[in-house]
PDB file of C-alpha atoms in Angstrom:
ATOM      1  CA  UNK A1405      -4.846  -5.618  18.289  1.00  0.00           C
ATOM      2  CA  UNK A1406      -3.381  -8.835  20.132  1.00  0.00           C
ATOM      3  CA  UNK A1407      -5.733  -7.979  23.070  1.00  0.00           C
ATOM      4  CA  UNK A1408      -8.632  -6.067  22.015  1.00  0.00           C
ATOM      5  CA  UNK A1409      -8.158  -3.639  24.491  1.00  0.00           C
ATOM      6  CA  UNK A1410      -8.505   0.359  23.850  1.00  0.00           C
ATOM      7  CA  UNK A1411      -6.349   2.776  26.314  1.00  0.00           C
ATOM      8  CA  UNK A1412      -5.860   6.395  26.957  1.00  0.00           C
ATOM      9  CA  UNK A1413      -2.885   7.345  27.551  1.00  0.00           C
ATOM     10  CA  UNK A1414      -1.727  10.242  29.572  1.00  0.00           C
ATOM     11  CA  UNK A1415       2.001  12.052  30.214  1.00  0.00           C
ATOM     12  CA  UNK A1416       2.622  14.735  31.484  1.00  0.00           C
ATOM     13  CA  UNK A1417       6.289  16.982  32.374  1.00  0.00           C
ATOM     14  CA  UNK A1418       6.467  18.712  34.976  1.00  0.00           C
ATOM     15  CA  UNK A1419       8.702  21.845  34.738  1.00  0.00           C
ATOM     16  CA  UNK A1420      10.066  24.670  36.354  1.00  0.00           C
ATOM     17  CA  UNK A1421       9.506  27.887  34.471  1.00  0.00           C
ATOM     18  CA  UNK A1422      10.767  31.373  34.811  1.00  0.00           C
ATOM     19  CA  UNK A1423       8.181  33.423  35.892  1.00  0.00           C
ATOM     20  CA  UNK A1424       8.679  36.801  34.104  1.00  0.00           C
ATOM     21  CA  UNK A1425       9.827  35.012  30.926  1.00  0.00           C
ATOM     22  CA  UNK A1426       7.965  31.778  30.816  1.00  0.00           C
ATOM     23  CA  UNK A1427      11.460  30.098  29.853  1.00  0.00           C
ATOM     24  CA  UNK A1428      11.591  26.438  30.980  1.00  0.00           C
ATOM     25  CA  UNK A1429      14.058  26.348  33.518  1.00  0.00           C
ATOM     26  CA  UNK A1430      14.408  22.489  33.951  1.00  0.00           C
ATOM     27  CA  UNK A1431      11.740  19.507  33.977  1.00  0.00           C
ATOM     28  CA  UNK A1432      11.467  18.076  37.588  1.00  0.00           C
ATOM     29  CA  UNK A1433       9.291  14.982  36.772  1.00  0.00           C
ATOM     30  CA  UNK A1434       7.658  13.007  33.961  1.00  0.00           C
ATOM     31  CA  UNK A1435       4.496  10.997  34.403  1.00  0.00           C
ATOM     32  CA  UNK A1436       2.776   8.482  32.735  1.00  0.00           C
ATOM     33  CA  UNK A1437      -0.883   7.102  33.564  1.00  0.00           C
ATOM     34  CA  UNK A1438      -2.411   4.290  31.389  1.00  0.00           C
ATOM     35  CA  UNK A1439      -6.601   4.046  31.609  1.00  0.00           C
ATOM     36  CA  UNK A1440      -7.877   0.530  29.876  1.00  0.00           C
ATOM     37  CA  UNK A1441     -11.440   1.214  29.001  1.00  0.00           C
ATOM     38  CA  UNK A1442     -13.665  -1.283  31.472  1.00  0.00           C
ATOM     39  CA  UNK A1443     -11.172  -1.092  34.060  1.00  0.00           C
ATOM     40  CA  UNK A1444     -12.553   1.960  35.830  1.00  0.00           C
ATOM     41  CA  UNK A1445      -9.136   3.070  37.092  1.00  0.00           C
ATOM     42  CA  UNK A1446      -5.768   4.237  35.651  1.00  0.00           C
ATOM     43  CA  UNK A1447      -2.397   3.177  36.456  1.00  0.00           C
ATOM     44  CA  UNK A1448       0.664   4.568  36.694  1.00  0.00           C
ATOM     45  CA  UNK A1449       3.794   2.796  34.531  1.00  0.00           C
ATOM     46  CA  UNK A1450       7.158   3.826  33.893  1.00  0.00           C
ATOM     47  CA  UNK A1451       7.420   6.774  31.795  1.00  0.00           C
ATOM     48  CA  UNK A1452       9.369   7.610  28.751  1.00  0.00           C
ATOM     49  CA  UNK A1453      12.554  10.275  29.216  1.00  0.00           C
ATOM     50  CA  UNK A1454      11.476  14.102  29.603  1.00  0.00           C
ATOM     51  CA  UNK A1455      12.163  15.997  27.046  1.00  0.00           C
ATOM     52  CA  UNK A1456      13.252  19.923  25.717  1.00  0.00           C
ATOM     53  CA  UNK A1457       9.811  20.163  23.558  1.00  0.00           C
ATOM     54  CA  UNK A1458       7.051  18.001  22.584  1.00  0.00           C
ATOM     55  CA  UNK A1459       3.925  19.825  23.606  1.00  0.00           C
ATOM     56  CA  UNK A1460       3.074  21.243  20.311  1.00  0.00           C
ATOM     57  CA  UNK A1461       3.469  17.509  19.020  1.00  0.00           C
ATOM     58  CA  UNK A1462      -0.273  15.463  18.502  1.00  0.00           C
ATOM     59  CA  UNK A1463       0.259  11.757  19.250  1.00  0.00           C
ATOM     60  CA  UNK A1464       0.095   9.834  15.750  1.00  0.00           C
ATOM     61  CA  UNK A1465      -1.293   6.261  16.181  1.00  0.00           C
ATOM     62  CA  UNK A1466       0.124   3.427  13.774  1.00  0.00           C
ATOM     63  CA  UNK A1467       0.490  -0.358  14.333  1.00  0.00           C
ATOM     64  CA  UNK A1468      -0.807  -0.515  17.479  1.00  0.00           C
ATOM     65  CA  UNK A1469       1.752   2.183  18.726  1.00  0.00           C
ATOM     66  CA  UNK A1470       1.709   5.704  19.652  1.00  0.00           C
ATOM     67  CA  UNK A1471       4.462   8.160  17.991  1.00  0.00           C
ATOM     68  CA  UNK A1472       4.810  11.594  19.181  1.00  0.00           C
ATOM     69  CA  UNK A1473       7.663  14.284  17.646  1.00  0.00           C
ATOM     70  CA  UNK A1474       9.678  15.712  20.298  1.00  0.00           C
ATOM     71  CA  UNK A1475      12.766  17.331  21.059  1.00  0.00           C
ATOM     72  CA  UNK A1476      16.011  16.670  23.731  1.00  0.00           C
ATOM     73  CA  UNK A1477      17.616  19.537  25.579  1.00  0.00           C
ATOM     74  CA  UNK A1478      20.603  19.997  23.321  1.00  0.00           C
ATOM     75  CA  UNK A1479      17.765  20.582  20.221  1.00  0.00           C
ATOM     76  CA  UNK A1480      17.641  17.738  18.557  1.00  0.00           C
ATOM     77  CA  UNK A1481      14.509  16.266  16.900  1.00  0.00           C
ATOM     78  CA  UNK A1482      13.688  12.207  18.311  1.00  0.00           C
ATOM     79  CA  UNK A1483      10.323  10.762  18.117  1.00  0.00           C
ATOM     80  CA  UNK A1484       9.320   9.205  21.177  1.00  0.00           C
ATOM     81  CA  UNK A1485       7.199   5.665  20.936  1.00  0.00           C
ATOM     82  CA  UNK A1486       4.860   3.808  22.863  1.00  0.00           C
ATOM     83  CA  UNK A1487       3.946   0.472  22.358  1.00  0.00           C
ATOM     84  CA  UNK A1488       0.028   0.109  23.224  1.00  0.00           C
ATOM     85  CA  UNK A1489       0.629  -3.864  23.908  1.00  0.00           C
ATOM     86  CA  UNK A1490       3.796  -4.027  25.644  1.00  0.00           C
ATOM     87  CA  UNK A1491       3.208  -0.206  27.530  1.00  0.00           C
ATOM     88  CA  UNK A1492       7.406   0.039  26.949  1.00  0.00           C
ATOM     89  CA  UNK A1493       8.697   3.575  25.812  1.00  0.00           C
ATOM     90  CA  UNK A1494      11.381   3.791  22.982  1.00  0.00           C
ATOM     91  CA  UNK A1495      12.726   6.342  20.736  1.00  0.00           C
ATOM     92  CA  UNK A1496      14.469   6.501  17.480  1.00  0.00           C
ATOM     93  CA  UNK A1497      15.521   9.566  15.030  1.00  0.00           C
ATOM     94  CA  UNK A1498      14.261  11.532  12.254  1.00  0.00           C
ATOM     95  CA  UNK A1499      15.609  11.471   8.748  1.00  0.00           C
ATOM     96  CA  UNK A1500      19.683  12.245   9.390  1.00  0.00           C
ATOM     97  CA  UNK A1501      19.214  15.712   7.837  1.00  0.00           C
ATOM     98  CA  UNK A1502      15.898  16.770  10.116  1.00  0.00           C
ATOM     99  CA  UNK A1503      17.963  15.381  13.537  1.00  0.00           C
ATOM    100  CA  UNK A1504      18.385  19.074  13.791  1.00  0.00           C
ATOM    101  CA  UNK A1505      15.677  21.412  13.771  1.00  0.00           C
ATOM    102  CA  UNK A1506      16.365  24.506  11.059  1.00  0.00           C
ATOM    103  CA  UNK A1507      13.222  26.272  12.364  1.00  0.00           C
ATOM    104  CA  UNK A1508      11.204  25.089  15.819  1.00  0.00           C
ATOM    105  CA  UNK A1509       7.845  23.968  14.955  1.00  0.00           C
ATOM    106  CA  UNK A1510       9.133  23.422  11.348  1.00  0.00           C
ATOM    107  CA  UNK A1511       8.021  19.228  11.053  1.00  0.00           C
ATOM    108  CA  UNK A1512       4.736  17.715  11.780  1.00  0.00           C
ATOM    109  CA  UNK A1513       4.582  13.581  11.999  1.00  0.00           C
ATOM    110  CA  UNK A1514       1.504  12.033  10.539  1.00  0.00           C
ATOM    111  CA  UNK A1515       0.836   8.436   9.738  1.00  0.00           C
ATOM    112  CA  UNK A1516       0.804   7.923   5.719  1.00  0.00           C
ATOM    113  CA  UNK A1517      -0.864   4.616   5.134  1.00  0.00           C
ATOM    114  CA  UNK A1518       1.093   1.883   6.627  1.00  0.00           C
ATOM    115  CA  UNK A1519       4.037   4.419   7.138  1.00  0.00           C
ATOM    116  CA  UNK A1520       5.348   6.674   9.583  1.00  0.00           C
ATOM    117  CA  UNK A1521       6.002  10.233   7.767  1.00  0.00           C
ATOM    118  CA  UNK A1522       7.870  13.257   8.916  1.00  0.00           C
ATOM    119  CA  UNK A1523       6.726  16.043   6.650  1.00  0.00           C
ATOM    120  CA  UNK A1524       9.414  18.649   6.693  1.00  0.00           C
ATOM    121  CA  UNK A1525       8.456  22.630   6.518  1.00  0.00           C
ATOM    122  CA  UNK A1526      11.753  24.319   7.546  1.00  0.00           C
ATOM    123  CA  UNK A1527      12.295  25.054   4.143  1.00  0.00           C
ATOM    124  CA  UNK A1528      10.622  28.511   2.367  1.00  0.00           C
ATOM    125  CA  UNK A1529      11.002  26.733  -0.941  1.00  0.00           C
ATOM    126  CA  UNK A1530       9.569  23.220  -0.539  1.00  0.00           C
ATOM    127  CA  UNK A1531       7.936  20.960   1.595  1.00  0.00           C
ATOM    128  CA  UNK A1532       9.463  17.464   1.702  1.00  0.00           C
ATOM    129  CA  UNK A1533       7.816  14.560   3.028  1.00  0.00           C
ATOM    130  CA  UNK A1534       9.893  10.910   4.301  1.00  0.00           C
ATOM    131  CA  UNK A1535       8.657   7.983   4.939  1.00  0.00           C
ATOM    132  CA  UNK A1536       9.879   5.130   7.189  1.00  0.00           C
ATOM    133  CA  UNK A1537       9.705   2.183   5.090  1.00  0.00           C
ATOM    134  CA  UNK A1538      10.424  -0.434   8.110  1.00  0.00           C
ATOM    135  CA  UNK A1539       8.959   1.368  11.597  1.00  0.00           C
ATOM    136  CA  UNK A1540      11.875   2.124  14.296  1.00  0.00           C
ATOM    137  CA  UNK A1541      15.167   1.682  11.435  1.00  0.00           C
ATOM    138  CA  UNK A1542      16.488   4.607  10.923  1.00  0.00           C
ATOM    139  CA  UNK A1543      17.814   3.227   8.128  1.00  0.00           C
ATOM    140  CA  UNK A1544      14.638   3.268   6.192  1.00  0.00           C
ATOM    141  CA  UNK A1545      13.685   6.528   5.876  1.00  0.00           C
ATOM    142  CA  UNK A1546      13.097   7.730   2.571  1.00  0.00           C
ATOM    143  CA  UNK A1547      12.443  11.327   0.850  1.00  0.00           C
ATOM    144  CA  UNK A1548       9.022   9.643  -1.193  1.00  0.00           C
ATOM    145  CA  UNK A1549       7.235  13.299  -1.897  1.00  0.00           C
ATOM    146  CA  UNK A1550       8.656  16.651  -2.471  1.00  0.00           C
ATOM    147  CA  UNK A1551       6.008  19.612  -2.934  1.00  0.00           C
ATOM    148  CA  UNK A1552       7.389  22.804  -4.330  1.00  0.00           C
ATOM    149  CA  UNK A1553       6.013  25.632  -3.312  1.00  0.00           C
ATOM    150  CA  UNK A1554       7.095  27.911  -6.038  1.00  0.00           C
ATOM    151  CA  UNK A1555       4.874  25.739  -8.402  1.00  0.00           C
ATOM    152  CA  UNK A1556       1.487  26.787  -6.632  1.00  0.00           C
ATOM    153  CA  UNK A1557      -0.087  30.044  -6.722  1.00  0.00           C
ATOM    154  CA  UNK A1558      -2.129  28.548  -3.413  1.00  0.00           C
ATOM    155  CA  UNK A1559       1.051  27.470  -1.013  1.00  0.00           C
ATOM    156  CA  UNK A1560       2.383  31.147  -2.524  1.00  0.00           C
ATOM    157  CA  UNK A1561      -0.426  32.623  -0.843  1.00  0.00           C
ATOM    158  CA  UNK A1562      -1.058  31.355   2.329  1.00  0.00           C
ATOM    159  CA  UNK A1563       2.208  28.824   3.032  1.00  0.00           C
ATOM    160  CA  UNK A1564       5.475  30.010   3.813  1.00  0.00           C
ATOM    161  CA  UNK A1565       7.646  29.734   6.998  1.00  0.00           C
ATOM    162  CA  UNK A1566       5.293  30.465   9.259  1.00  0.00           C
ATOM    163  CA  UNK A1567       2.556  28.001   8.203  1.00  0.00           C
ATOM    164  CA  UNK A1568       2.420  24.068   8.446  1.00  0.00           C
ATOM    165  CA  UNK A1569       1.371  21.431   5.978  1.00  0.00           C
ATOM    166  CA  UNK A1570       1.103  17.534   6.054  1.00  0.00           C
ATOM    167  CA  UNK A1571      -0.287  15.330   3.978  1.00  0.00           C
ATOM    168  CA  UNK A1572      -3.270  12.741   5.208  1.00  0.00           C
ATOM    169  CA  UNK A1573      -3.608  10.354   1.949  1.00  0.00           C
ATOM    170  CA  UNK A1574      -1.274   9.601  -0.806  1.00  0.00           C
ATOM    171  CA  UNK A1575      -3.267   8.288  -3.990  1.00  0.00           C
ATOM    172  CA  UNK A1576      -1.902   5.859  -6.363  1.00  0.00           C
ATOM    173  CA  UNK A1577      -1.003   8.394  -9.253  1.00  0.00           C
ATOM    174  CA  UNK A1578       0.780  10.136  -6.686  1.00  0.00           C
ATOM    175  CA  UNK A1579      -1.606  12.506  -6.365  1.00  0.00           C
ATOM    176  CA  UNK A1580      -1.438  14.104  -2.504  1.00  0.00           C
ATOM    177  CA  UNK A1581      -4.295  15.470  -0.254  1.00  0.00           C
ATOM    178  CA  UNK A1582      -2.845  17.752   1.862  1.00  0.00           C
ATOM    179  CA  UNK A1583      -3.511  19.937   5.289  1.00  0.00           C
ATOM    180  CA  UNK A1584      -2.196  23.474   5.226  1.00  0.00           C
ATOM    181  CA  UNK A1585      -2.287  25.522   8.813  1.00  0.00           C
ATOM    182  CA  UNK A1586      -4.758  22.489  10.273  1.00  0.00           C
ATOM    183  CA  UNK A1587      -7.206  24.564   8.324  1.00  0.00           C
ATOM    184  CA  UNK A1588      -7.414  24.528   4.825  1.00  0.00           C
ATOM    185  CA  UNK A1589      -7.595  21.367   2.932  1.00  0.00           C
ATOM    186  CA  UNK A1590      -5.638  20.944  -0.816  1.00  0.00           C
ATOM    187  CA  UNK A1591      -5.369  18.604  -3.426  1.00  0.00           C
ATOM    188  CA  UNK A1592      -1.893  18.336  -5.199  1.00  0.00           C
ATOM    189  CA  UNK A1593      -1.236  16.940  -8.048  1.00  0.00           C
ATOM    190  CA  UNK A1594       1.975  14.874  -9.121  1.00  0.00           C
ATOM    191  CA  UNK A1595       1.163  14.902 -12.828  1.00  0.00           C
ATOM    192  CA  UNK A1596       0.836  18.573 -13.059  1.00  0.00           C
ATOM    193  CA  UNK A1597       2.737  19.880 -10.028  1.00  0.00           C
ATOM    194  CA  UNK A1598       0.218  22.017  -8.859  1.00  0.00           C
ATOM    195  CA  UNK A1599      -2.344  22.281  -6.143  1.00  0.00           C
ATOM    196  CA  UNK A1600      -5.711  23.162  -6.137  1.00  0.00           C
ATOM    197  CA  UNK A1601      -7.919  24.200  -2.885  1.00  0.00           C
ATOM    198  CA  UNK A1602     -10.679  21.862  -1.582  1.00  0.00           C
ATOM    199  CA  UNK A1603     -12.228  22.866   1.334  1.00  0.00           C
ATOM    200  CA  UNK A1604     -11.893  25.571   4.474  1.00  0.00           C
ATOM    201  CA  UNK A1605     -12.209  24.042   7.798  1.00  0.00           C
ATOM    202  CA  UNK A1606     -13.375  27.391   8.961  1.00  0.00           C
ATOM    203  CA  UNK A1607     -12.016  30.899  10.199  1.00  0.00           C
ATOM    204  CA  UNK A1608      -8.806  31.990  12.513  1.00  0.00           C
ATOM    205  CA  UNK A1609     -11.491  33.221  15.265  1.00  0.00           C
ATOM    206  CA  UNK A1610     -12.755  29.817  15.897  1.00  0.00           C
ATOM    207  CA  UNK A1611     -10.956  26.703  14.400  1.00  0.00           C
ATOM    208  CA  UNK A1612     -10.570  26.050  17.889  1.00  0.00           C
ATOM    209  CA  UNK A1613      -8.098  22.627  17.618  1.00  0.00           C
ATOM    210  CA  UNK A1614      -9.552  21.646  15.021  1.00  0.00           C
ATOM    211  CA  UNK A1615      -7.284  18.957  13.057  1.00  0.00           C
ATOM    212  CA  UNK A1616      -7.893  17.048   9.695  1.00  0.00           C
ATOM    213  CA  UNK A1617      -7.885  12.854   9.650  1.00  0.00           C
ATOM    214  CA  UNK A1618      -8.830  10.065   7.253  1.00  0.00           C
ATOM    215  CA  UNK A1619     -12.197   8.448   8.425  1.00  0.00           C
ATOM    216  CA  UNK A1620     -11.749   4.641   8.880  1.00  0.00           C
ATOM    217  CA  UNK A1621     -14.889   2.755   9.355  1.00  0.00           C
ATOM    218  CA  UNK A1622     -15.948   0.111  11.921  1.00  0.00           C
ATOM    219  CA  UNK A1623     -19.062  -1.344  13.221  1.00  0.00           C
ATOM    220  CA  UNK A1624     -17.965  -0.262  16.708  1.00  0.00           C
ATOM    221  CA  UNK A1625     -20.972   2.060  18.356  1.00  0.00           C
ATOM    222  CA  UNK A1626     -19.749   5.090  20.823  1.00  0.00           C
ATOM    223  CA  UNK A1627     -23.143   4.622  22.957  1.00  0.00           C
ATOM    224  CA  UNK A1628     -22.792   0.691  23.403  1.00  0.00           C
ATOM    225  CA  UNK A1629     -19.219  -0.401  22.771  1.00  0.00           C
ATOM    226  CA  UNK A1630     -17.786   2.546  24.519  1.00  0.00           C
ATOM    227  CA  UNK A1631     -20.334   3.316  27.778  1.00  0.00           C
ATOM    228  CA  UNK A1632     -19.536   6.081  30.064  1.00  0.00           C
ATOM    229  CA  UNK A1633     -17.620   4.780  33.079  1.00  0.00           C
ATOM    230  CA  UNK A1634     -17.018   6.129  36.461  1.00  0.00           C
ATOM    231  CA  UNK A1635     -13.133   6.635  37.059  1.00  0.00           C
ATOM    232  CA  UNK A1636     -10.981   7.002  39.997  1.00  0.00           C
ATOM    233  CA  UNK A1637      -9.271  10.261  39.375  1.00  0.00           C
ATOM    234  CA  UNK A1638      -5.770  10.024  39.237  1.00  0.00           C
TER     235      UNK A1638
END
């Protein structure tokens, strides 16, 4: 924002794995490459601490930061920042109750407005969603939105443990569009306590990554304010 830069950013862990097993044995090395757009070449900074898990985490953008969910090798939750302006790594914890995971794969961050939100599925019952009210104080995090899935003959159906949903826009009724499984989209209602189906992204056989977002418009072009450029590989 300051700048008026864009950047990719790249990390990557490298790990030693068992081979039979697949088990991560131990992380070796962590590396992190920054590519400003115009530069033609990417550059290698310091990089944030490895962690246990974070590859099933998608990086959530807010505030001109980058937020990613990930867990330390004794299993506890952190979420891992990186500030686009400054390129410094931080970190900072969950809500004190989510620190440790109940069920791996259970939370999914998302950015909620002007708020970072944990939205917590480790429970078969409900799905909870906090917000942090004031962005790196632990302090600050709230339980704003609590979804019950006993109310709705839809999250019934299809959630459960072994499925995911997050919300992507909060209304000002209350009223919550929702993800389920990065593949159905629902609408719930605060008023009535129930939810009510909107759209199917598309099948099992081919959602293929697909993942859900609020549009936010700009008068920024892909073909002229972002050309193709030739980069040095890394």
């Amino acid at each position: 924002k300051i700048t008026g830069q864009y950047k990719v950013v790249r990390i990557v862990h490298e790990c030693i794995c068992d081979p039979h097993t697949f088990k991560l044995l131990k992380y070796t090395n962590c590396v992190c490459h920054v590519y400003t757009l115009g530069t033609g070449t990417w550059r290698k900074i310091a990089p944030g601490a490895p962690f246990g898990s974070d590859w099933y985490s998608v990086g959530v953008f807010l505030n001109g930061s980058l937020y990613w969910l990930v867990t330390d090798f004794e299993g506890y939750n952190l979420i891992s920042c990186f500030d686009l302006e400054t390129e410094i790594f931080s970190t900072f914890p969950p809500p004190s109750l989510l620190k440790r995971e109940r069920r791996p794969g259970g939370l999914e961050l998302v950015a909620l407005g002007d708020y970072l939100c944990v939205c917590d599925n480790t429970s078969d019952d409900e799905i909870v969603m906090w917000l942090m009210k004031e962005c790196g104080d632990e302090k600050s995090w709230t339980k704003d939105f609590v979804v019950r899935i006993s109310d709705s003959d839809f999250l019934r159906g299809y959630g459960g443990s072994c499925e995911i949903a997050y919300p992507i826009k909060v209304f000002k009724d209350g009223d919550i569009l929702m993800v389920l499984s990065d593949l159905y989209i629902f609408y719930y209602s605060n008023k009535t306590k129930t939810t009510t189906p909107v759209y199917m992204l598309g099948v099992y056989e081919d959602i293929g990554g697909l993942k859900a977002l609020l549009h936010s418009s700009s008068f920024l072009s892909l073909e002229t304010s972002f050309p193709i450029e030739n980069v040095r590989p890394f």
